[in-house]
PDB file of C-alpha atoms and ligand atoms in Angstrom:
ATOM      1  CA  UNK A   1      33.389 -31.220  53.314  1.00  0.00           C
ATOM      2  CA  UNK A   2      34.218 -28.283  55.515  1.00  0.00           C
ATOM      3  CA  UNK A   3      31.918 -25.954  57.335  1.00  0.00           C
ATOM      4  CA  UNK A   4      30.115 -23.704  54.827  1.00  0.00           C
ATOM      5  CA  UNK A   5      29.049 -20.097  55.540  1.00  0.00           C
ATOM      6  CA  UNK A   6      25.300 -19.814  56.141  1.00  0.00           C
ATOM      7  CA  UNK A   7      24.852 -17.043  53.488  1.00  0.00           C
ATOM      8  CA  UNK A   8      26.421 -19.349  50.893  1.00  0.00           C
ATOM      9  CA  UNK A   9      23.996 -22.190  51.725  1.00  0.00           C
ATOM     10  CA  UNK A  10      21.023 -19.833  51.690  1.00  0.00           C
ATOM     11  CA  UNK A  11      22.133 -18.032  48.502  1.00  0.00           C
ATOM     12  CA  UNK A  12      22.435 -21.369  46.680  1.00  0.00           C
ATOM     13  CA  UNK A  13      18.994 -22.365  47.963  1.00  0.00           C
ATOM     14  CA  UNK A  14      17.406 -19.097  46.773  1.00  0.00           C
ATOM     15  CA  UNK A  15      18.961 -19.491  43.321  1.00  0.00           C
ATOM     16  CA  UNK A  16      17.956 -23.146  43.135  1.00  0.00           C
ATOM     17  CA  UNK A  17      14.376 -22.565  44.414  1.00  0.00           C
ATOM     18  CA  UNK A  18      14.633 -24.893  47.382  1.00  0.00           C
ATOM     19  CA  UNK A  19      15.093 -24.386  51.131  1.00  0.00           C
ATOM     20  CA  UNK A  20      17.636 -25.669  53.636  1.00  0.00           C
ATOM     21  CA  UNK A  21      16.424 -27.215  56.871  1.00  0.00           C
ATOM     22  CA  UNK A  22      17.759 -26.260  60.288  1.00  0.00           C
ATOM     23  CA  UNK A  23      16.997 -29.371  62.270  1.00  0.00           C
ATOM     24  CA  UNK A  24      17.533 -28.573  65.917  1.00  0.00           C
ATOM     25  CA  UNK A  25      19.598 -31.123  67.832  1.00  0.00           C
ATOM     26  CA  UNK A  26      20.085 -31.385  71.587  1.00  0.00           C
ATOM     27  CA  UNK A  27      22.790 -34.040  71.978  1.00  0.00           C
ATOM     28  CA  UNK A  28      25.185 -36.127  69.916  1.00  0.00           C
ATOM     29  CA  UNK A  29      22.568 -38.756  68.985  1.00  0.00           C
ATOM     30  CA  UNK A  30      20.151 -36.206  67.567  1.00  0.00           C
ATOM     31  CA  UNK A  31      22.996 -34.333  65.867  1.00  0.00           C
ATOM     32  CA  UNK A  32      24.245 -37.534  64.193  1.00  0.00           C
ATOM     33  CA  UNK A  33      20.673 -38.276  63.087  1.00  0.00           C
ATOM     34  CA  UNK A  34      20.567 -34.936  61.224  1.00  0.00           C
ATOM     35  CA  UNK A  35      23.982 -35.470  59.617  1.00  0.00           C
ATOM     36  CA  UNK A  36      23.082 -39.012  58.519  1.00  0.00           C
ATOM     37  CA  UNK A  37      19.751 -37.865  57.070  1.00  0.00           C
ATOM     38  CA  UNK A  38      21.438 -35.077  55.091  1.00  0.00           C
ATOM     39  CA  UNK A  39      24.142 -37.448  53.828  1.00  0.00           C
ATOM     40  CA  UNK A  40      21.538 -40.008  52.810  1.00  0.00           C
ATOM     41  CA  UNK A  41      19.683 -37.280  50.886  1.00  0.00           C
ATOM     42  CA  UNK A  42      22.891 -35.649  49.604  1.00  0.00           C
ATOM     43  CA  UNK A  43      21.451 -32.372  50.870  1.00  0.00           C
ATOM     44  CA  UNK A  44      22.961 -29.200  52.339  1.00  0.00           C
ATOM     45  CA  UNK A  45      21.950 -28.792  55.954  1.00  0.00           C
ATOM     46  CA  UNK A  46      22.079 -26.384  58.876  1.00  0.00           C
ATOM     47  CA  UNK A  47      23.240 -28.155  62.009  1.00  0.00           C
ATOM     48  CA  UNK A  48      22.930 -26.647  65.429  1.00  0.00           C
ATOM     49  CA  UNK A  49      21.470 -26.295  68.864  1.00  0.00           C
ATOM     50  CA  UNK A  50      18.839 -24.024  70.344  1.00  0.00           C
ATOM     51  CA  UNK A  51      19.158 -22.026  73.570  1.00  0.00           C
ATOM     52  CA  UNK A  52      15.569 -21.031  74.276  1.00  0.00           C
ATOM     53  CA  UNK A  53      14.359 -24.265  75.876  1.00  0.00           C
ATOM     54  CA  UNK A  54      17.643 -25.201  77.536  1.00  0.00           C
ATOM     55  CA  UNK A  55      18.543 -24.430  81.136  1.00  0.00           C
ATOM     56  CA  UNK A  56      20.380 -21.092  81.029  1.00  0.00           C
ATOM     57  CA  UNK A  57      22.612 -22.036  83.941  1.00  0.00           C
ATOM     58  CA  UNK A  58      23.839 -25.090  82.054  1.00  0.00           C
ATOM     59  CA  UNK A  59      24.533 -22.981  78.969  1.00  0.00           C
ATOM     60  CA  UNK A  60      26.281 -20.390  81.132  1.00  0.00           C
ATOM     61  CA  UNK A  61      28.458 -23.016  82.817  1.00  0.00           C
ATOM     62  CA  UNK A  62      29.972 -24.267  79.552  1.00  0.00           C
ATOM     63  CA  UNK A  63      27.031 -25.752  77.692  1.00  0.00           C
ATOM     64  CA  UNK A  64      27.493 -23.329  74.790  1.00  0.00           C
ATOM     65  CA  UNK A  65      31.076 -24.521  74.340  1.00  0.00           C
ATOM     66  CA  UNK A  66      30.006 -28.184  74.628  1.00  0.00           C
ATOM     67  CA  UNK A  67      27.416 -27.627  71.885  1.00  0.00           C
ATOM     68  CA  UNK A  68      30.008 -25.861  69.726  1.00  0.00           C
ATOM     69  CA  UNK A  69      32.549 -28.673  70.046  1.00  0.00           C
ATOM     70  CA  UNK A  70      29.968 -31.345  69.177  1.00  0.00           C
ATOM     71  CA  UNK A  71      28.547 -29.354  66.283  1.00  0.00           C
ATOM     72  CA  UNK A  72      31.880 -28.288  64.851  1.00  0.00           C
ATOM     73  CA  UNK A  73      33.193 -31.850  64.750  1.00  0.00           C
ATOM     74  CA  UNK A  74      29.978 -33.084  63.106  1.00  0.00           C
ATOM     75  CA  UNK A  75      29.918 -30.289  60.514  1.00  0.00           C
ATOM     76  CA  UNK A  76      33.563 -30.789  59.615  1.00  0.00           C
ATOM     77  CA  UNK A  77      33.223 -34.501  59.032  1.00  0.00           C
ATOM     78  CA  UNK A  78      29.826 -34.302  57.260  1.00  0.00           C
ATOM     79  CA  UNK A  79      29.922 -35.399  53.623  1.00  0.00           C
ATOM     80  CA  UNK A  80      27.480 -32.635  52.652  1.00  0.00           C
ATOM     81  CA  UNK A  81      27.733 -28.827  52.946  1.00  0.00           C
ATOM     82  CA  UNK A  82      26.804 -27.824  56.492  1.00  0.00           C
ATOM     83  CA  UNK A  83      26.543 -24.563  58.427  1.00  0.00           C
ATOM     84  CA  UNK A  84      26.524 -24.539  62.241  1.00  0.00           C
ATOM     85  CA  UNK A  85      23.975 -22.306  63.977  1.00  0.00           C
ATOM     86  CA  UNK A  86      23.579 -21.364  67.629  1.00  0.00           C
ATOM     87  CA  UNK A  87      19.839 -20.730  67.558  1.00  0.00           C
ATOM     88  CA  UNK A  88      17.853 -18.339  69.735  1.00  0.00           C
ATOM     89  CA  UNK A  89      20.562 -17.294  72.145  1.00  0.00           C
ATOM     90  CA  UNK A  90      19.000 -15.250  74.934  1.00  0.00           C
ATOM     91  CA  UNK A  91      21.681 -12.577  74.832  1.00  0.00           C
ATOM     92  CA  UNK A  92      24.288 -11.112  72.506  1.00  0.00           C
ATOM     93  CA  UNK A  93      26.891 -12.311  75.011  1.00  0.00           C
ATOM     94  CA  UNK A  94      25.767 -15.935  74.618  1.00  0.00           C
ATOM     95  CA  UNK A  95      25.696 -15.574  70.827  1.00  0.00           C
ATOM     96  CA  UNK A  96      29.258 -14.209  70.891  1.00  0.00           C
ATOM     97  CA  UNK A  97      30.416 -17.030  73.139  1.00  0.00           C
ATOM     98  CA  UNK A  98      28.982 -19.402  70.534  1.00  0.00           C
ATOM     99  CA  UNK A  99      30.893 -17.715  67.712  1.00  0.00           C
ATOM    100  CA  UNK A 100      34.091 -17.734  69.777  1.00  0.00           C
ATOM    101  CA  UNK A 101      33.637 -21.449  70.409  1.00  0.00           C
ATOM    102  CA  UNK A 102      33.144 -22.427  66.751  1.00  0.00           C
ATOM    103  CA  UNK A 103      29.594 -21.802  65.554  1.00  0.00           C
ATOM    104  CA  UNK A 104      29.671 -20.030  62.175  1.00  0.00           C
ATOM    105  CA  UNK A 105      26.213 -18.514  62.609  1.00  0.00           C
ATOM    106  CA  UNK A 106      24.181 -17.224  65.526  1.00  0.00           C
ATOM    107  CA  UNK A 107      20.679 -16.030  66.129  1.00  0.00           C
ATOM    108  CA  UNK A 108      19.751 -13.916  69.091  1.00  0.00           C
ATOM    109  CA  UNK A 109      16.229 -13.968  70.475  1.00  0.00           C
ATOM    110  CA  UNK A 110      14.414 -10.826  71.515  1.00  0.00           C
ATOM    111  CA  UNK A 111      17.390  -8.455  71.220  1.00  0.00           C
ATOM    112  CA  UNK A 112      17.085  -4.762  70.419  1.00  0.00           C
ATOM    113  CA  UNK A 113      17.956  -3.489  66.931  1.00  0.00           C
ATOM    114  CA  UNK A 114      21.134  -1.928  68.374  1.00  0.00           C
ATOM    115  CA  UNK A 115      22.189  -5.199  69.973  1.00  0.00           C
ATOM    116  CA  UNK A 116      21.604  -7.121  66.762  1.00  0.00           C
ATOM    117  CA  UNK A 117      23.659  -4.551  64.813  1.00  0.00           C
ATOM    118  CA  UNK A 118      26.445  -4.961  67.418  1.00  0.00           C
ATOM    119  CA  UNK A 119      26.287  -8.743  67.026  1.00  0.00           C
ATOM    120  CA  UNK A 120      26.500  -8.420  63.226  1.00  0.00           C
ATOM    121  CA  UNK A 121      29.609  -6.222  63.535  1.00  0.00           C
ATOM    122  CA  UNK A 122      31.259  -8.723  65.896  1.00  0.00           C
ATOM    123  CA  UNK A 123      30.188 -11.675  63.726  1.00  0.00           C
ATOM    124  CA  UNK A 124      31.864 -10.108  60.680  1.00  0.00           C
ATOM    125  CA  UNK A 125      35.149 -10.151  62.577  1.00  0.00           C
ATOM    126  CA  UNK A 126      34.625 -13.891  63.148  1.00  0.00           C
ATOM    127  CA  UNK A 127      33.666 -14.502  59.489  1.00  0.00           C
ATOM    128  CA  UNK A 128      30.304 -15.625  60.849  1.00  0.00           C
ATOM    129  CA  UNK A 129      26.681 -14.901  59.967  1.00  0.00           C
ATOM    130  CA  UNK A 130      23.724 -13.577  61.953  1.00  0.00           C
ATOM    131  CA  UNK A 131      20.031 -14.345  61.793  1.00  0.00           C
ATOM    132  CA  UNK A 132      17.436 -12.310  63.644  1.00  0.00           C
ATOM    133  CA  UNK A 133      13.686 -12.263  63.901  1.00  0.00           C
ATOM    134  CA  UNK A 134      11.466  -9.244  63.442  1.00  0.00           C
ATOM    135  CA  UNK A 135       8.035  -9.700  64.975  1.00  0.00           C
ATOM    136  CA  UNK A 136       7.275 -12.525  67.346  1.00  0.00           C
ATOM    137  CA  UNK A 137       5.815 -15.977  66.843  1.00  0.00           C
ATOM    138  CA  UNK A 138       3.130 -17.266  69.146  1.00  0.00           C
ATOM    139  CA  UNK A 139       4.118 -20.367  71.090  1.00  0.00           C
ATOM    140  CA  UNK A 140       1.723 -23.304  70.887  1.00  0.00           C
ATOM    141  CA  UNK A 141      -1.843 -22.073  71.225  1.00  0.00           C
ATOM    142  CA  UNK A 142      -0.864 -18.762  72.827  1.00  0.00           C
ATOM    143  CA  UNK A 143      -1.893 -16.650  69.802  1.00  0.00           C
ATOM    144  CA  UNK A 144      -1.916 -13.516  71.986  1.00  0.00           C
ATOM    145  CA  UNK A 145       1.896 -13.448  71.784  1.00  0.00           C
ATOM    146  CA  UNK A 146       1.910 -13.085  67.989  1.00  0.00           C
ATOM    147  CA  UNK A 147       3.308  -9.949  66.468  1.00  0.00           C
ATOM    148  CA  UNK A 148       3.404 -10.132  62.676  1.00  0.00           C
ATOM    149  CA  UNK A 149       6.335  -8.859  60.623  1.00  0.00           C
ATOM    150  CA  UNK A 150       5.605  -5.596  58.839  1.00  0.00           C
ATOM    151  CA  UNK A 151       7.214  -5.390  55.342  1.00  0.00           C
ATOM    152  CA  UNK A 152       8.445  -1.784  55.585  1.00  0.00           C
ATOM    153  CA  UNK A 153       9.761  -2.279  59.107  1.00  0.00           C
ATOM    154  CA  UNK A 154      11.535  -5.398  57.849  1.00  0.00           C
ATOM    155  CA  UNK A 155      13.294  -3.388  55.147  1.00  0.00           C
ATOM    156  CA  UNK A 156      14.409  -0.752  57.676  1.00  0.00           C
ATOM    157  CA  UNK A 157      15.515  -3.446  60.160  1.00  0.00           C
ATOM    158  CA  UNK A 158      17.632  -5.302  57.602  1.00  0.00           C
ATOM    159  CA  UNK A 159      19.224  -2.025  56.477  1.00  0.00           C
ATOM    160  CA  UNK A 160      19.979  -1.000  60.082  1.00  0.00           C
ATOM    161  CA  UNK A 161      21.293  -4.320  61.324  1.00  0.00           C
ATOM    162  CA  UNK A 162      22.840  -5.944  58.237  1.00  0.00           C
ATOM    163  CA  UNK A 163      21.535  -9.408  59.205  1.00  0.00           C
ATOM    164  CA  UNK A 164      22.241 -12.259  56.787  1.00  0.00           C
ATOM    165  CA  UNK A 165      18.897 -13.963  57.288  1.00  0.00           C
ATOM    166  CA  UNK A 166      15.579 -12.582  58.527  1.00  0.00           C
ATOM    167  CA  UNK A 167      13.157 -14.784  60.456  1.00  0.00           C
ATOM    168  CA  UNK A 168       9.595 -13.655  59.865  1.00  0.00           C
ATOM    169  CA  UNK A 169       6.282 -13.906  61.673  1.00  0.00           C
ATOM    170  CA  UNK A 170       3.584 -14.504  59.061  1.00  0.00           C
ATOM    171  CA  UNK A 171       1.198 -16.741  60.970  1.00  0.00           C
ATOM    172  CA  UNK A 172       3.782 -19.465  61.669  1.00  0.00           C
ATOM    173  CA  UNK A 173       3.733 -20.787  65.238  1.00  0.00           C
ATOM    174  CA  UNK A 174       6.451 -22.218  67.476  1.00  0.00           C
ATOM    175  CA  UNK A 175       6.059 -25.598  69.188  1.00  0.00           C
ATOM    176  CA  UNK A 176       2.559 -26.286  67.870  1.00  0.00           C
ATOM    177  CA  UNK A 177       1.414 -29.876  67.475  1.00  0.00           C
ATOM    178  CA  UNK A 178      -1.794 -31.440  66.209  1.00  0.00           C
ATOM    179  CA  UNK A 179      -2.725 -28.800  63.645  1.00  0.00           C
ATOM    180  CA  UNK A 180      -1.108 -26.582  61.056  1.00  0.00           C
ATOM    181  CA  UNK A 181      -0.624 -22.842  61.276  1.00  0.00           C
ATOM    182  CA  UNK A 182      -2.492 -20.344  59.095  1.00  0.00           C
ATOM    183  CA  UNK A 183       0.064 -18.644  56.916  1.00  0.00           C
ATOM    184  CA  UNK A 184      -0.379 -15.169  55.424  1.00  0.00           C
ATOM    185  CA  UNK A 185       1.269 -15.641  52.016  1.00  0.00           C
ATOM    186  CA  UNK A 186       0.437 -12.081  50.921  1.00  0.00           C
ATOM    187  CA  UNK A 187       2.392 -10.700  53.874  1.00  0.00           C
ATOM    188  CA  UNK A 188       5.283 -13.037  53.081  1.00  0.00           C
ATOM    189  CA  UNK A 189       5.271 -11.859  49.472  1.00  0.00           C
ATOM    190  CA  UNK A 190       5.275  -8.198  50.547  1.00  0.00           C
ATOM    191  CA  UNK A 191       8.214  -8.835  52.913  1.00  0.00           C
ATOM    192  CA  UNK A 192      10.087 -10.611  50.111  1.00  0.00           C
ATOM    193  CA  UNK A 193       9.520  -7.617  47.824  1.00  0.00           C
ATOM    194  CA  UNK A 194      10.784  -5.253  50.513  1.00  0.00           C
ATOM    195  CA  UNK A 195      13.997  -7.122  51.460  1.00  0.00           C
ATOM    196  CA  UNK A 196      16.499  -9.092  49.410  1.00  0.00           C
ATOM    197  CA  UNK A 197      17.828 -11.022  52.444  1.00  0.00           C
ATOM    198  CA  UNK A 198      16.894 -14.723  52.589  1.00  0.00           C
ATOM    199  CA  UNK A 199      13.895 -15.336  54.854  1.00  0.00           C
ATOM    200  CA  UNK A 200      13.568 -18.007  57.539  1.00  0.00           C
ATOM    201  CA  UNK A 201      10.450 -19.682  58.851  1.00  0.00           C
ATOM    202  CA  UNK A 202      10.576 -20.855  62.457  1.00  0.00           C
ATOM    203  CA  UNK A 203       7.935 -23.278  63.650  1.00  0.00           C
ATOM    204  CA  UNK A 204       8.564 -25.836  60.912  1.00  0.00           C
ATOM    205  CA  UNK A 205       6.617 -28.522  62.791  1.00  0.00           C
ATOM    206  CA  UNK A 206       3.244 -26.871  62.170  1.00  0.00           C
ATOM    207  CA  UNK A 207       4.037 -25.231  58.828  1.00  0.00           C
ATOM    208  CA  UNK A 208       1.573 -26.635  56.242  1.00  0.00           C
ATOM    209  CA  UNK A 209       3.454 -28.962  53.872  1.00  0.00           C
ATOM    210  CA  UNK A 210       1.385 -27.892  50.889  1.00  0.00           C
ATOM    211  CA  UNK A 211       2.492 -24.263  51.297  1.00  0.00           C
ATOM    212  CA  UNK A 212       6.216 -25.029  51.302  1.00  0.00           C
ATOM    213  CA  UNK A 213       6.633 -24.340  47.533  1.00  0.00           C
ATOM    214  CA  UNK A 214       4.649 -21.065  47.901  1.00  0.00           C
ATOM    215  CA  UNK A 215       6.890 -20.007  50.771  1.00  0.00           C
ATOM    216  CA  UNK A 216      10.038 -20.813  48.811  1.00  0.00           C
ATOM    217  CA  UNK A 217       8.694 -18.798  45.855  1.00  0.00           C
ATOM    218  CA  UNK A 218       8.313 -15.883  48.316  1.00  0.00           C
ATOM    219  CA  UNK A 219      11.899 -15.828  49.526  1.00  0.00           C
ATOM    220  CA  UNK A 220      11.992 -18.488  52.245  1.00  0.00           C
ATOM    221  CA  UNK A 221      15.364 -20.251  52.084  1.00  0.00           C
ATOM    222  CA  UNK A 222      15.403 -21.791  55.568  1.00  0.00           C
ATOM    223  CA  UNK A 223      12.931 -23.757  57.674  1.00  0.00           C
ATOM    224  CA  UNK A 224      13.544 -24.396  61.387  1.00  0.00           C
ATOM    225  CA  UNK A 225      12.234 -27.642  62.818  1.00  0.00           C
ATOM    226  CA  UNK A 226      12.322 -28.731  66.439  1.00  0.00           C
ATOM    227  CA  UNK A 227       9.239 -30.260  68.058  1.00  0.00           C
ATOM    228  CA  UNK A 228       8.531 -32.843  65.320  1.00  0.00           C
ATOM    229  CA  UNK A 229      12.058 -34.196  65.750  1.00  0.00           C
ATOM    230  CA  UNK A 230      11.795 -34.662  69.510  1.00  0.00           C
ATOM    231  CA  UNK A 231       8.350 -36.220  69.051  1.00  0.00           C
ATOM    232  CA  UNK A 232       9.807 -38.760  66.582  1.00  0.00           C
ATOM    233  CA  UNK A 233      12.798 -39.447  68.854  1.00  0.00           C
ATOM    234  CA  UNK A 234      10.445 -40.060  71.804  1.00  0.00           C
ATOM    235  CA  UNK A 235       8.272 -42.407  69.722  1.00  0.00           C
ATOM    236  CA  UNK A 236      11.387 -44.421  68.905  1.00  0.00           C
ATOM    237  CA  UNK A 237      12.395 -44.503  72.574  1.00  0.00           C
ATOM    238  CA  UNK A 238       8.906 -45.607  73.620  1.00  0.00           C
ATOM    239  CA  UNK A 239       9.010 -48.468  71.114  1.00  0.00           C
ATOM    240  CA  UNK A 240      12.302 -49.775  72.510  1.00  0.00           C
ATOM    241  CA  UNK A 241      12.293 -52.118  75.480  1.00  0.00           C
ATOM    242  CA  UNK A 242      14.280 -51.137  78.573  1.00  0.00           C
ATOM    243  CA  UNK A 243      15.015 -54.701  79.702  1.00  0.00           C
ATOM    244  CA  UNK A 244      18.489 -56.107  79.227  1.00  0.00           C
ATOM    245  CA  UNK A 245      22.161 -55.252  79.505  1.00  0.00           C
ATOM    246  CA  UNK A 246      22.456 -51.574  80.538  1.00  0.00           C
ATOM    247  CA  UNK A 247      25.631 -51.186  78.499  1.00  0.00           C
ATOM    248  CA  UNK A 248      23.872 -52.353  75.364  1.00  0.00           C
ATOM    249  CA  UNK A 249      20.759 -50.307  76.126  1.00  0.00           C
ATOM    250  CA  UNK A 250      22.549 -47.023  76.739  1.00  0.00           C
ATOM    251  CA  UNK A 251      25.515 -45.611  74.904  1.00  0.00           C
ATOM    252  CA  UNK A 252      26.553 -48.705  72.928  1.00  0.00           C
ATOM    253  CA  UNK A 253      25.465 -47.098  69.618  1.00  0.00           C
ATOM    254  CA  UNK A 254      24.477 -50.611  68.557  1.00  0.00           C
ATOM    255  CA  UNK A 255      21.026 -51.880  67.619  1.00  0.00           C
ATOM    256  CA  UNK A 256      20.035 -52.375  71.284  1.00  0.00           C
ATOM    257  CA  UNK A 257      20.834 -48.764  72.224  1.00  0.00           C
ATOM    258  CA  UNK A 258      17.467 -47.138  72.942  1.00  0.00           C
ATOM    259  CA  UNK A 259      18.891 -43.714  72.098  1.00  0.00           C
ATOM    260  CA  UNK A 260      19.930 -45.031  68.665  1.00  0.00           C
ATOM    261  CA  UNK A 261      16.388 -46.338  68.163  1.00  0.00           C
ATOM    262  CA  UNK A 262      15.080 -42.849  68.916  1.00  0.00           C
ATOM    263  CA  UNK A 263      17.653 -41.268  66.610  1.00  0.00           C
ATOM    264  CA  UNK A 264      16.761 -43.623  63.776  1.00  0.00           C
ATOM    265  CA  UNK A 265      13.089 -42.640  64.005  1.00  0.00           C
ATOM    266  CA  UNK A 266      14.089 -38.982  64.005  1.00  0.00           C
ATOM    267  CA  UNK A 267      16.391 -39.483  60.995  1.00  0.00           C
ATOM    268  CA  UNK A 268      13.415 -40.671  58.928  1.00  0.00           C
ATOM    269  CA  UNK A 269      11.488 -37.490  59.711  1.00  0.00           C
ATOM    270  CA  UNK A 270      14.472 -35.286  58.804  1.00  0.00           C
ATOM    271  CA  UNK A 271      14.802 -37.084  55.464  1.00  0.00           C
ATOM    272  CA  UNK A 272      11.113 -36.542  54.681  1.00  0.00           C
ATOM    273  CA  UNK A 273      11.443 -32.836  55.449  1.00  0.00           C
ATOM    274  CA  UNK A 274      14.589 -32.463  53.362  1.00  0.00           C
ATOM    275  CA  UNK A 275      12.649 -33.903  50.412  1.00  0.00           C
ATOM    276  CA  UNK A 276       9.696 -31.617  51.150  1.00  0.00           C
ATOM    277  CA  UNK A 277      12.026 -28.588  51.054  1.00  0.00           C
ATOM    278  CA  UNK A 278      13.379 -29.698  47.669  1.00  0.00           C
ATOM    279  CA  UNK A 279      16.959 -29.982  49.016  1.00  0.00           C
ATOM    280  CA  UNK A 280      17.610 -33.638  48.160  1.00  0.00           C
ATOM    281  CA  UNK A 281      20.501 -34.057  45.740  1.00  0.00           C
ATOM    282  CA  UNK A 282      21.607 -30.413  46.165  1.00  0.00           C
ATOM    283  CA  UNK A 283      24.579 -31.206  48.376  1.00  0.00           C
TER     284      UNK A 283
HETATM  285  P1  LIG B   1       9.029 -26.085  66.000  1.00  0.00           P
HETATM  286  O1  LIG B   1       9.453 -26.730  67.289  1.00  0.00           O
HETATM  287  O2  LIG B   1       7.652 -25.533  66.055  1.00  0.00           O
HETATM  288  O3  LIG B   1       9.283 -26.966  64.817  1.00  0.00           O
HETATM  289  O4  LIG B   1       9.944 -24.794  65.821  1.00  0.00           O
HETATM  290  C1  LIG B   1      11.332 -24.934  65.943  1.00  0.00           C
HETATM  291  C2  LIG B   1      12.001 -23.649  65.741  1.00  0.00           C
HETATM  292  O5  LIG B   1      11.470 -22.736  65.130  1.00  0.00           O
HETATM  293  C3  LIG B   1      13.336 -23.497  66.308  1.00  0.00           C
HETATM  294  O6  LIG B   1      13.840 -22.241  66.061  1.00  0.00           O
END
């Protein structure tokens, strides 16, 4: 299976009334866990890496290209349809570096409308897609940072920028653990009526599972998940003993490899979410 354009994955999801998960990886173990989960579920998937919580100096010094090489190889050998997203780049320049290096989709965080429109124009030349967010999600319990997406502004923003996917702020919260977010389904519905572009929900960790079908019925074709995956990976790591042969414990990719134990725990969570989003058997 080759790399698939993000709009194709999201268009199929909208027509089929399911959503595709973007399960954020941070290294080759976590990336393989996502690919294996999607293959096991025979589900389309969005692979990729996020920039927001990663040291910007590392990204600047070649990290973006390292991510692209890892992700591109994984997407191209995956036995399910996969898009490759550079998520939440802190600048248009970083997003463009990602597209140059092999990502077929990019999202830029906190950019102006003009900058997003510029990124869309450049992405078209690469045959790549762009996602952007209008409004802002709160992070964790910092509700003061929330700025909800306004339906009419969303319509104007999509028309001005030409983005392929619009991330919305409808009560969803980034990096929140221990409770679920309070989602404004009426706002989501109004946004869906105002724009025909597929919608994305960031903050998948705290999105209430029981509202997933309602969100999909209101235009959500993509869920982003991060924190729950790292939490599962860490639980796997904590369960693995650190005594023994260092070569077996680290990097062997065998059953003693503590990173593989973490990845296996994470893979289970990705599979559960793929089923929750209705994407099993769609790949
Ligand atoms: P969570 O970490 O809250 O799941 O959000 C991840 C995300 O939205 C990445 O873009």
